[in-house]
Tab-separated table of C-alpha atoms in Angstrom:
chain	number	residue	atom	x	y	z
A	1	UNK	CA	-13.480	-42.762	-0.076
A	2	UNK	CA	-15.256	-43.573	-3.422
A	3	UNK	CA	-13.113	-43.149	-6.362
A	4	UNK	CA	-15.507	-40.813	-8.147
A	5	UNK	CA	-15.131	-38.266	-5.362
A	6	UNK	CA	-11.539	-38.767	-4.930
A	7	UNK	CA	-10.974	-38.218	-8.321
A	8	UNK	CA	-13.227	-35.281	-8.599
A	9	UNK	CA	-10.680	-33.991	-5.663
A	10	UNK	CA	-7.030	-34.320	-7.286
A	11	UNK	CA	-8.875	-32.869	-10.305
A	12	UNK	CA	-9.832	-29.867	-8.292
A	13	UNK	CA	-6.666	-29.574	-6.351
A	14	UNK	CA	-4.929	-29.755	-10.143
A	15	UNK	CA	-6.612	-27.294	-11.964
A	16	UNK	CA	-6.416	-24.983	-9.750
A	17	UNK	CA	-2.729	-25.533	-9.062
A	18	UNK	CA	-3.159	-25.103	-13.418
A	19	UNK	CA	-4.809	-21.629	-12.749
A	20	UNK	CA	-2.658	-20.244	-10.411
A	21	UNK	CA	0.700	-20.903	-12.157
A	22	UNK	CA	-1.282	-19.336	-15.473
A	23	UNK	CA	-1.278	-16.425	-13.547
A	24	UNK	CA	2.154	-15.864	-12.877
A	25	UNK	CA	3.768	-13.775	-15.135
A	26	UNK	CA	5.984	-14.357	-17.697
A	27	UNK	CA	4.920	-18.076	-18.125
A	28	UNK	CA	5.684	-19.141	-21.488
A	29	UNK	CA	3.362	-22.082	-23.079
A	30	UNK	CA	3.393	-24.278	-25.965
A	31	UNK	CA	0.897	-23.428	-28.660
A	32	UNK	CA	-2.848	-24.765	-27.351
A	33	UNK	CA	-3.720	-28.129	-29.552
A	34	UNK	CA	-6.349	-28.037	-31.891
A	35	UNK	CA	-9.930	-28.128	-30.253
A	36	UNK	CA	-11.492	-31.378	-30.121
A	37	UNK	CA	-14.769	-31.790	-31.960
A	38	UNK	CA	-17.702	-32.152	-28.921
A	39	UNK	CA	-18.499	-35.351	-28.647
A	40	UNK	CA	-22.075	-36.967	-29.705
A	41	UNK	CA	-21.306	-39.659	-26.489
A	42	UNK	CA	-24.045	-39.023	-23.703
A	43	UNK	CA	-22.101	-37.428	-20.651
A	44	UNK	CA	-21.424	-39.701	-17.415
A	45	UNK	CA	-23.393	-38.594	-14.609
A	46	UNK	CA	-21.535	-37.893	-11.511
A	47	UNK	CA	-21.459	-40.546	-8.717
A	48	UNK	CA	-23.536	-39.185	-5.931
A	49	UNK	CA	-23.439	-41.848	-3.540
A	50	UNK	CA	-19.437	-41.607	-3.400
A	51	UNK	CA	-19.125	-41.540	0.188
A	52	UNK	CA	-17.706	-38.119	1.378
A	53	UNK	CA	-13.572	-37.317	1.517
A	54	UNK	CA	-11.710	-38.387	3.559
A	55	UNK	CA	-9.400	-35.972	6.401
A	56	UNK	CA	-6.262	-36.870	4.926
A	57	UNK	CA	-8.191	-35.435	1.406
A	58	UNK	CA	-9.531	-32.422	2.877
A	59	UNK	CA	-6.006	-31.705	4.815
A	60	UNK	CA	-4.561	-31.568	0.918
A	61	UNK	CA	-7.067	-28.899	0.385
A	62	UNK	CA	-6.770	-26.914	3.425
A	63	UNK	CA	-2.835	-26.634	2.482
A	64	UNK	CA	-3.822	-25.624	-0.992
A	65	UNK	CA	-6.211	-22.900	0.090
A	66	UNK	CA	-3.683	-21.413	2.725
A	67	UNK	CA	-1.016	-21.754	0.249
A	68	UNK	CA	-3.538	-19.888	-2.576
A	69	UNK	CA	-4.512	-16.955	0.481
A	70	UNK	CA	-1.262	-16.499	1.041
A	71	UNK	CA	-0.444	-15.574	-2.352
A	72	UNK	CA	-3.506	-13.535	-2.876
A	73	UNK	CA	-1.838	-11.889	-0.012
A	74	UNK	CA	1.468	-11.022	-0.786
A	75	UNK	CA	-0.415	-9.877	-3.800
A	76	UNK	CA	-2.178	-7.190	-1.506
A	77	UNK	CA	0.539	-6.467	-0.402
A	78	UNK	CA	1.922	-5.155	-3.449
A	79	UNK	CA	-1.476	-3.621	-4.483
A	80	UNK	CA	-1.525	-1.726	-1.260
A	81	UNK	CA	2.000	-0.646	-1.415
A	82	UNK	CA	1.189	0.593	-5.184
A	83	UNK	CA	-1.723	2.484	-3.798
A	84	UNK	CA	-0.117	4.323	-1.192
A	85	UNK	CA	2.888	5.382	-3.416
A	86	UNK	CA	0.293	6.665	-6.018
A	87	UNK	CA	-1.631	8.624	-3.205
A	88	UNK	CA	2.043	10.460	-2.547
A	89	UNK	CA	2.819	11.131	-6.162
A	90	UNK	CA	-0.763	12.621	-6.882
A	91	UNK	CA	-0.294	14.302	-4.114
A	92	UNK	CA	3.364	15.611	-5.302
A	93	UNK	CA	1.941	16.541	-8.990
A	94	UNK	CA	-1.034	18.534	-7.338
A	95	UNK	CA	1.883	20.532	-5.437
A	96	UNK	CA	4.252	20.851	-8.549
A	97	UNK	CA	1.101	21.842	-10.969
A	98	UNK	CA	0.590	24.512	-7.985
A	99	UNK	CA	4.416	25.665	-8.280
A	100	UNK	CA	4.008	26.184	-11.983
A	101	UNK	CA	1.385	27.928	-12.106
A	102	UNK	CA	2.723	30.263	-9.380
A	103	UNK	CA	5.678	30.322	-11.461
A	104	UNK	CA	4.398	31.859	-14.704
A	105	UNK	CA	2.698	34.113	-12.718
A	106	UNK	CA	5.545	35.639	-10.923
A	107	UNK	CA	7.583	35.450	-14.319
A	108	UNK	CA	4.688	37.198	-16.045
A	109	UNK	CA	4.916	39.826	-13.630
A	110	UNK	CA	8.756	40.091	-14.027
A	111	UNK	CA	8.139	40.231	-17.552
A	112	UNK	CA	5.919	43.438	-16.903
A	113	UNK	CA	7.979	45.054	-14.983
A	114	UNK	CA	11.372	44.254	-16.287
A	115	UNK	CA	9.296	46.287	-19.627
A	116	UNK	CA	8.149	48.964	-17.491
A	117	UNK	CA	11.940	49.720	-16.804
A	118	UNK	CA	13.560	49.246	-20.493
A	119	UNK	CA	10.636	51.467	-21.952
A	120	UNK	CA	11.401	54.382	-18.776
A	121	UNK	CA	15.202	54.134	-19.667
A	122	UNK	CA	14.578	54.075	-23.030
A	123	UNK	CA	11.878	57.378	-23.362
A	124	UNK	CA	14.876	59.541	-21.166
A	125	UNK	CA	17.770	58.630	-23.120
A	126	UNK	CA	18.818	55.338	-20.757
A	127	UNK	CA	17.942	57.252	-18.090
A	128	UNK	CA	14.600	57.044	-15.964
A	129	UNK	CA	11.649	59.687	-15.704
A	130	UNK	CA	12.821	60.953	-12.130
A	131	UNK	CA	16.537	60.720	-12.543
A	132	UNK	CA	15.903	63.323	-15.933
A	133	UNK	CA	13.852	65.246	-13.545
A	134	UNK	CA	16.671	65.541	-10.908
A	135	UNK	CA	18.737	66.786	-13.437
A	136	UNK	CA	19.861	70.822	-13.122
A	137	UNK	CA	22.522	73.206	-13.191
A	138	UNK	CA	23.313	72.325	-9.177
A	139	UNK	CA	26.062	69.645	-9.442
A	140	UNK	CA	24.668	68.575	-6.380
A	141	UNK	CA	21.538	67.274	-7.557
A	142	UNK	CA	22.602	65.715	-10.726
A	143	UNK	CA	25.204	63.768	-9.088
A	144	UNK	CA	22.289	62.381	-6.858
A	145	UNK	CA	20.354	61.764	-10.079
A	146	UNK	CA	22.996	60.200	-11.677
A	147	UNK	CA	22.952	57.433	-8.069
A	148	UNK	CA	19.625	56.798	-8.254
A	149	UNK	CA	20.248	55.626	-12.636
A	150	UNK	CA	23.009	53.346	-11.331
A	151	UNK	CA	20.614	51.998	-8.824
A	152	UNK	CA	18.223	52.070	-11.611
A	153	UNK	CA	20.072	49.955	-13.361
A	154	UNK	CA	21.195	47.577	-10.888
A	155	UNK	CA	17.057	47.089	-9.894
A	156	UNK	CA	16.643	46.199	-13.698
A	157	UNK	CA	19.637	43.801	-14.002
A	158	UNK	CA	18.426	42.415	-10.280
A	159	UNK	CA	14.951	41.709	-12.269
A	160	UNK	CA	16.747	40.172	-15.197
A	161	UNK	CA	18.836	37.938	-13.007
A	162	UNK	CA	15.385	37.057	-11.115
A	163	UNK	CA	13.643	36.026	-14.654
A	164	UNK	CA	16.171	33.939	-15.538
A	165	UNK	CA	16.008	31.787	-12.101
A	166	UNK	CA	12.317	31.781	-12.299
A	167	UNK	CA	12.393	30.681	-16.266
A	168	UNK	CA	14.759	27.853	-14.733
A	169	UNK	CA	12.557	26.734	-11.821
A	170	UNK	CA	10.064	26.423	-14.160
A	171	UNK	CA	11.962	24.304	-16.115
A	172	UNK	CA	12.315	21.916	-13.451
A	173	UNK	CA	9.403	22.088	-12.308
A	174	UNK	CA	8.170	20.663	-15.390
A	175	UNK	CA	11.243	18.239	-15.672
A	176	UNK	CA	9.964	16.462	-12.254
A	177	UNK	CA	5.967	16.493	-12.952
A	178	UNK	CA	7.090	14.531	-15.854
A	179	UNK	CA	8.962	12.250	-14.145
A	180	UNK	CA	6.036	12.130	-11.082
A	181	UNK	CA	3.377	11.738	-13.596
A	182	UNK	CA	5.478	8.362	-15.357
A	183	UNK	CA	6.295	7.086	-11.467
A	184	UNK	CA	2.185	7.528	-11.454
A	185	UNK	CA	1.830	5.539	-14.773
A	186	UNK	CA	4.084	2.420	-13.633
A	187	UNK	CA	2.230	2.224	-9.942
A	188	UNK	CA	-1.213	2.326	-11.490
A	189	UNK	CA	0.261	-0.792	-13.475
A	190	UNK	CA	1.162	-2.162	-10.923
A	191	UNK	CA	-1.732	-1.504	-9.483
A	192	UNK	CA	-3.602	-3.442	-11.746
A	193	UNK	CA	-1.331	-6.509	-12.004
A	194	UNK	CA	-1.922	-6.620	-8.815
A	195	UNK	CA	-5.137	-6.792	-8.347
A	196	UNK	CA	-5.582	-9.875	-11.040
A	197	UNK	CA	-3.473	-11.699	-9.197
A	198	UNK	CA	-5.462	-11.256	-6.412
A	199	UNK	CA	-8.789	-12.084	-8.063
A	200	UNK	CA	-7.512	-15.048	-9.789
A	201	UNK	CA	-5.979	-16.554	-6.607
A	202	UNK	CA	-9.408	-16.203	-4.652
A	203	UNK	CA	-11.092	-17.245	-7.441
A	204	UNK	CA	-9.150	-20.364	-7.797
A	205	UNK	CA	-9.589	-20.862	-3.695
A	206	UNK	CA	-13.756	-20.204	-4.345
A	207	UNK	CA	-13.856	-23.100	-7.133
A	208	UNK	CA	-11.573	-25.489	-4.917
A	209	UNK	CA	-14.000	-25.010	-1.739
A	210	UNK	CA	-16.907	-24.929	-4.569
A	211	UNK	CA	-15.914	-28.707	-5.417
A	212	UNK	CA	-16.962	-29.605	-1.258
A	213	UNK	CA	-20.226	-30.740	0.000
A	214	UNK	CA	-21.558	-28.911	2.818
A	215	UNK	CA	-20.562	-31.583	5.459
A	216	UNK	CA	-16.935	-31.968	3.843
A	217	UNK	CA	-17.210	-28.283	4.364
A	218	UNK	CA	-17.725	-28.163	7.584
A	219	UNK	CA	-15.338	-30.732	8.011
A	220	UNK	CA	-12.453	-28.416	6.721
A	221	UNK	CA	-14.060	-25.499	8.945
A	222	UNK	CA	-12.725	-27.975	12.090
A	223	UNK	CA	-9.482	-29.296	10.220
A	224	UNK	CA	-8.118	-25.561	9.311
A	225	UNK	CA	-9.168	-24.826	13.620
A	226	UNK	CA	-7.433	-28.066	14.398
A	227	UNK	CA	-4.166	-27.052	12.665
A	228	UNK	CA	-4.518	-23.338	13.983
A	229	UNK	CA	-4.799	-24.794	17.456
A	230	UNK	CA	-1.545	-27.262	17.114
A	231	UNK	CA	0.405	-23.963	15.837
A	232	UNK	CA	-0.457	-22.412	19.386
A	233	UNK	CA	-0.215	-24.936	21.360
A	234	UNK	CA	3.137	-26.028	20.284
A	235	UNK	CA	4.041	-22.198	20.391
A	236	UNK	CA	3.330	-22.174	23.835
A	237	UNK	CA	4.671	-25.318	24.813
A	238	UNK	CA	8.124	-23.520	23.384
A	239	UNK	CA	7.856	-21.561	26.985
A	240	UNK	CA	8.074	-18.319	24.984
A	241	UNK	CA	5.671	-16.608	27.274
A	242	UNK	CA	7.091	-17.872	30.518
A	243	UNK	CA	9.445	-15.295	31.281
A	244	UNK	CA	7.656	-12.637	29.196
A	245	UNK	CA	8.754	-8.830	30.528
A	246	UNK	CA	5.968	-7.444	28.642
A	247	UNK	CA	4.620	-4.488	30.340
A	248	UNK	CA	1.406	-2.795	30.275
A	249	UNK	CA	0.203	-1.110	27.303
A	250	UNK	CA	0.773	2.395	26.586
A	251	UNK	CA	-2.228	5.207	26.209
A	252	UNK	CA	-1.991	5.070	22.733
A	253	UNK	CA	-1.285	1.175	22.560
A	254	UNK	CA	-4.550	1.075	24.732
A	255	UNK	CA	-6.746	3.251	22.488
A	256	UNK	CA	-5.240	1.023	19.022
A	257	UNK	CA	-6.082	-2.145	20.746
A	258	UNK	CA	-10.207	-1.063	21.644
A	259	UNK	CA	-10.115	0.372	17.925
A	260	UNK	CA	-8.855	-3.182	16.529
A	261	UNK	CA	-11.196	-5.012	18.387
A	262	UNK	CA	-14.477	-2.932	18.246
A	263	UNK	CA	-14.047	-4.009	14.349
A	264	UNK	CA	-14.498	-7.645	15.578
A	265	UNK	CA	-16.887	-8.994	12.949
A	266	UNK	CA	-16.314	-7.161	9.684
A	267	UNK	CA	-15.249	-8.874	6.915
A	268	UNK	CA	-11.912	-8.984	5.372
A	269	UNK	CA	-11.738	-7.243	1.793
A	270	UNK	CA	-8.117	-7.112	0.308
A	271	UNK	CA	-7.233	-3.231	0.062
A	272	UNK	CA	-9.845	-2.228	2.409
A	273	UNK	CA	-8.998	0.304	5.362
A	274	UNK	CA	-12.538	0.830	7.259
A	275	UNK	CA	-14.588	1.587	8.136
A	276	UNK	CA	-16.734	-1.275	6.931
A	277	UNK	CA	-14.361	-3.834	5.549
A	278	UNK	CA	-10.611	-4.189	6.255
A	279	UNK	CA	-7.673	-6.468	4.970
A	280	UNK	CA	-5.015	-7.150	7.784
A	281	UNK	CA	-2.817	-4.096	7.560
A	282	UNK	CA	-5.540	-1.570	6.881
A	283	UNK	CA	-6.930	-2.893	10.121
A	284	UNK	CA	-3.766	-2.523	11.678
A	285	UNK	CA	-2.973	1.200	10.627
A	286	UNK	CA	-6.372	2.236	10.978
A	287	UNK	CA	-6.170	1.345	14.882
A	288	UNK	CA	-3.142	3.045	15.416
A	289	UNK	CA	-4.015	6.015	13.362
A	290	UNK	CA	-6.876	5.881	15.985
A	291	UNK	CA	-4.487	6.438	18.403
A	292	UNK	CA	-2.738	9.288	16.726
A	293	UNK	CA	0.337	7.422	15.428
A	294	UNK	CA	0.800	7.016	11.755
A	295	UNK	CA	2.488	3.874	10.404
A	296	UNK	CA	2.867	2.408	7.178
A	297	UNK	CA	0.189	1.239	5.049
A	298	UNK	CA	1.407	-2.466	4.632
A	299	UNK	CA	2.052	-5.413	6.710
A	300	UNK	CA	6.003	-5.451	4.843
A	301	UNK	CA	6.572	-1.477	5.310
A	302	UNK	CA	5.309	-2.088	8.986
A	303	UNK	CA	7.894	-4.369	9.436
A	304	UNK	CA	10.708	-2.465	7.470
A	305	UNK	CA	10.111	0.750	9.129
A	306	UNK	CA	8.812	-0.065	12.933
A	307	UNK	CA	11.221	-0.848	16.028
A	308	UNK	CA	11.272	-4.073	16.246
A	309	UNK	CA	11.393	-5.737	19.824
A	310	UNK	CA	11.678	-9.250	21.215
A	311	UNK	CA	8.556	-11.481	21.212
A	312	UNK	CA	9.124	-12.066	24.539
A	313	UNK	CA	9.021	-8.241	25.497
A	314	UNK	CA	5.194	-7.924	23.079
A	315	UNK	CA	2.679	-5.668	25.131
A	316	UNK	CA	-0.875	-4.888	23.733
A	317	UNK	CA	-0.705	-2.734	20.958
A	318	UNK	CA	2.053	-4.113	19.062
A	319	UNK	CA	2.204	-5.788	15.961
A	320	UNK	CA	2.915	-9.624	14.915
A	321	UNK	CA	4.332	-9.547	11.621
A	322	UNK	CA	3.691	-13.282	10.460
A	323	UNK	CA	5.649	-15.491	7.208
A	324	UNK	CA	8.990	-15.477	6.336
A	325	UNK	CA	7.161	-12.273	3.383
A	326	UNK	CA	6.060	-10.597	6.113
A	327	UNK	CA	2.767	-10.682	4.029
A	328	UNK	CA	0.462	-10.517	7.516
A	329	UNK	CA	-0.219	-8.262	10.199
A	330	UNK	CA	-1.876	-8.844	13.680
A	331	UNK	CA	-2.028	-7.221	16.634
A	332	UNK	CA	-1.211	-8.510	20.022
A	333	UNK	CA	-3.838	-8.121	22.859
A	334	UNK	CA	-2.405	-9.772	25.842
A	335	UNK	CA	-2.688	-13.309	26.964
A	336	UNK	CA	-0.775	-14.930	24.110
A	337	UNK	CA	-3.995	-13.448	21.824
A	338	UNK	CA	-4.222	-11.460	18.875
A	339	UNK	CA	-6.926	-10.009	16.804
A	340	UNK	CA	-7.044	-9.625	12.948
A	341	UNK	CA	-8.324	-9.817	9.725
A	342	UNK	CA	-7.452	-12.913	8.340
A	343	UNK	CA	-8.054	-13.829	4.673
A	344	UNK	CA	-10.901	-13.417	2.174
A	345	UNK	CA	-14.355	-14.776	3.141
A	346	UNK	CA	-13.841	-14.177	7.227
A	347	UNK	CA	-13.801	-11.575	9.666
A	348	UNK	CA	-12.379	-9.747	11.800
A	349	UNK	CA	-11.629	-12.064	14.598
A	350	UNK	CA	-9.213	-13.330	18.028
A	351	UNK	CA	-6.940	-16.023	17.489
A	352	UNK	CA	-3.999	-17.404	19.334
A	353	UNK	CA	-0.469	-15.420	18.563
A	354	UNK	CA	1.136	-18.298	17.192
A	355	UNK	CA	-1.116	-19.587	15.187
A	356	UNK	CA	0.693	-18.674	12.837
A	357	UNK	CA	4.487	-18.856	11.924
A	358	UNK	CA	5.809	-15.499	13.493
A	359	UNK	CA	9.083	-13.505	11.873
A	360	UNK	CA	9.054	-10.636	14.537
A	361	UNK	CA	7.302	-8.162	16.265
A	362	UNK	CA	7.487	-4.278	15.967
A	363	UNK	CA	6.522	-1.206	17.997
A	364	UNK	CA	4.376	1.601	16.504
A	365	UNK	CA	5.164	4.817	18.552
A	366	UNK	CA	7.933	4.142	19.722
């Protein structure tokens, strides 16, 4: 390989490794240096006959971009996860704002009638219009009119009692909004740090595959296959599948699998859940909400939350939760095969089980 073109590779691989720890965090620098004046010195064309890079190049590349899609999606991960939490607390202020307003109402209506009663009592002398109308010369009856002013007065302290419980309710009702509205605030931050670490991650992927001729390209396409096709092989050849007790899909297992792959072909978008685009756990939890089963949102909840069950025992339908993150999500179609969405710039698409490096498998439905 020419030195031009090797050198234009390391430089590549190094900025971008540059970019991506500029967009961790918390990274403190040194001051920048002063910026040097431009230069009146013609610039050197680059060498375009360098012959093209070499595997052993491209293979540094290929681990670059896997490591830089992985990040980008853990980073989903944490974007979706932010989402869905905000979509519960919106959902939780929407019911509070509902409670609140009932609230006032009811105490508003309290209020009223808790008035009604103190200006009765007060025009008969503490007593109310019918009980001075009971009152005669038959002991009798104003004995019963005296009951119904102690019962009277036991309604009105009863309506008291029920003011003072509503005027507290709505006191806490307001307490948690508050406290919903600033658990809104820090997901939609999080949220948003999120998503740049997303975008600068692919974008640091796009300008290391940007630096690649179309052949050298091409040449990665078959490198990145190559190293997916060791992973199952050697997967296999582990004898995993030899004694498999895996039994037939369920209904529902059935009806998440033809969901999953009828969306063969549609590109991966980070945060997407259908029905156009998907990343790998919206695919995933769109095909079993297909099936009537609700699971969680992301490829980390699914494997929190889900039964998990031996690889051995997978049957269509259930999930491969991949990395030692849990940061993807397939699911398993039989044969040692599974389909998903894989990273930005594919698609929805089959590819061997172990492909991958597996942590476990779970069960949705279960």
């Amino acid at each position: 390989m020419g030195s031009g073109k090797r050198s234009l590779l390391a430089a590549a691989v190094t900025v971008v490794c540059a970019v991506t720890v500029l967009a961790v965090p918390g990274t403190a620098f040194a001051s920048p240096s002063p910026t040097p004046a431009p230069s009146t010195a013609p610039t050197t064309a680059p060498d375009l006959t360098a012959p093209p890079a070499t595997n052993e190049d491209l293979e540094a590349v290929r681990e670059k971009l896997d490591e830089l899609y992985h990040d980008a999606a853990v980073a989903t991960d944490a974007y979706n996860a932010a989402e869905e939490q905000a979509k519960k607390q919106s959902a939780e202020l929407v019911e509070l704002a509902k409670k609140i307003v009932k609230g006032r109402e009811k105490l508003d209506d309290l209020k009223d009638r808790a008035g009604a009663a103190a200006r009765s009592q007060y025009r008969g002398g503490g007593l109310p219009d019918e009980a001075q109308l009971l009152l005669s010369d038959d002991p009798g009856d104003f004995l019963d009119g005296a009951g119904r002013v102690i019962q009277g007065q036991r309604a009105t302290k009863g309506l008291l009692g029920e003011m003072t419980r509503t005027q507290e309710d709505l006191e806490q009702y307001t307490k948690d909004a508050s406290a919903q509205w600033q658990k809104l605030e820090n997901n939609r931050k999080a949220k948003a740090t999120a998503q740049k670490k997303i975008e600068k991650q692919i974008a640091a992927a796009e300008k290391l595959e940007s630096t690649l001729e179309k052949e050298e390209k091409e040449r990665l396409a078959r490198l990145q296959e190559q190293a997916a096709q060791r992973a199952q092989t050697a997967w296999l050849d582990t004898g995993i599948l030899d004694d498999a007790t895996s039994g037939k899909a369920t209904a529902q297992g059935t009806q998440a699998v033809r969901y999953a792959t009828a969306q063969i072909g549609k590109p991966y978008v980070w945060g997407a859940e259908g029905p156009d685009t998907f990343d790998c756990s919206g695919l995933t939890s769109q095909a079993w909400a297909g099936a009537g089963v609700t699971i969680p949102r992301t490829s980390q909840e699914q494997w929190r939350q889900l039964k998990q069950v031996a690889v051995k025992d997978m049957r269509p339908g259930d999930l491969i939760i991949y990395f030692d993150d849990a940061s993807h999500v397939a699911m398993y179609v039989g044969d040692g095969t599974m389909v998903h969405a894989p990273r930005p710039g594919r698609t929805v698409t089959l590819a061997g089980a172990g492909s991958m490096p597996i942590l476990g498998v779970v069960r949705p439905g279960a």
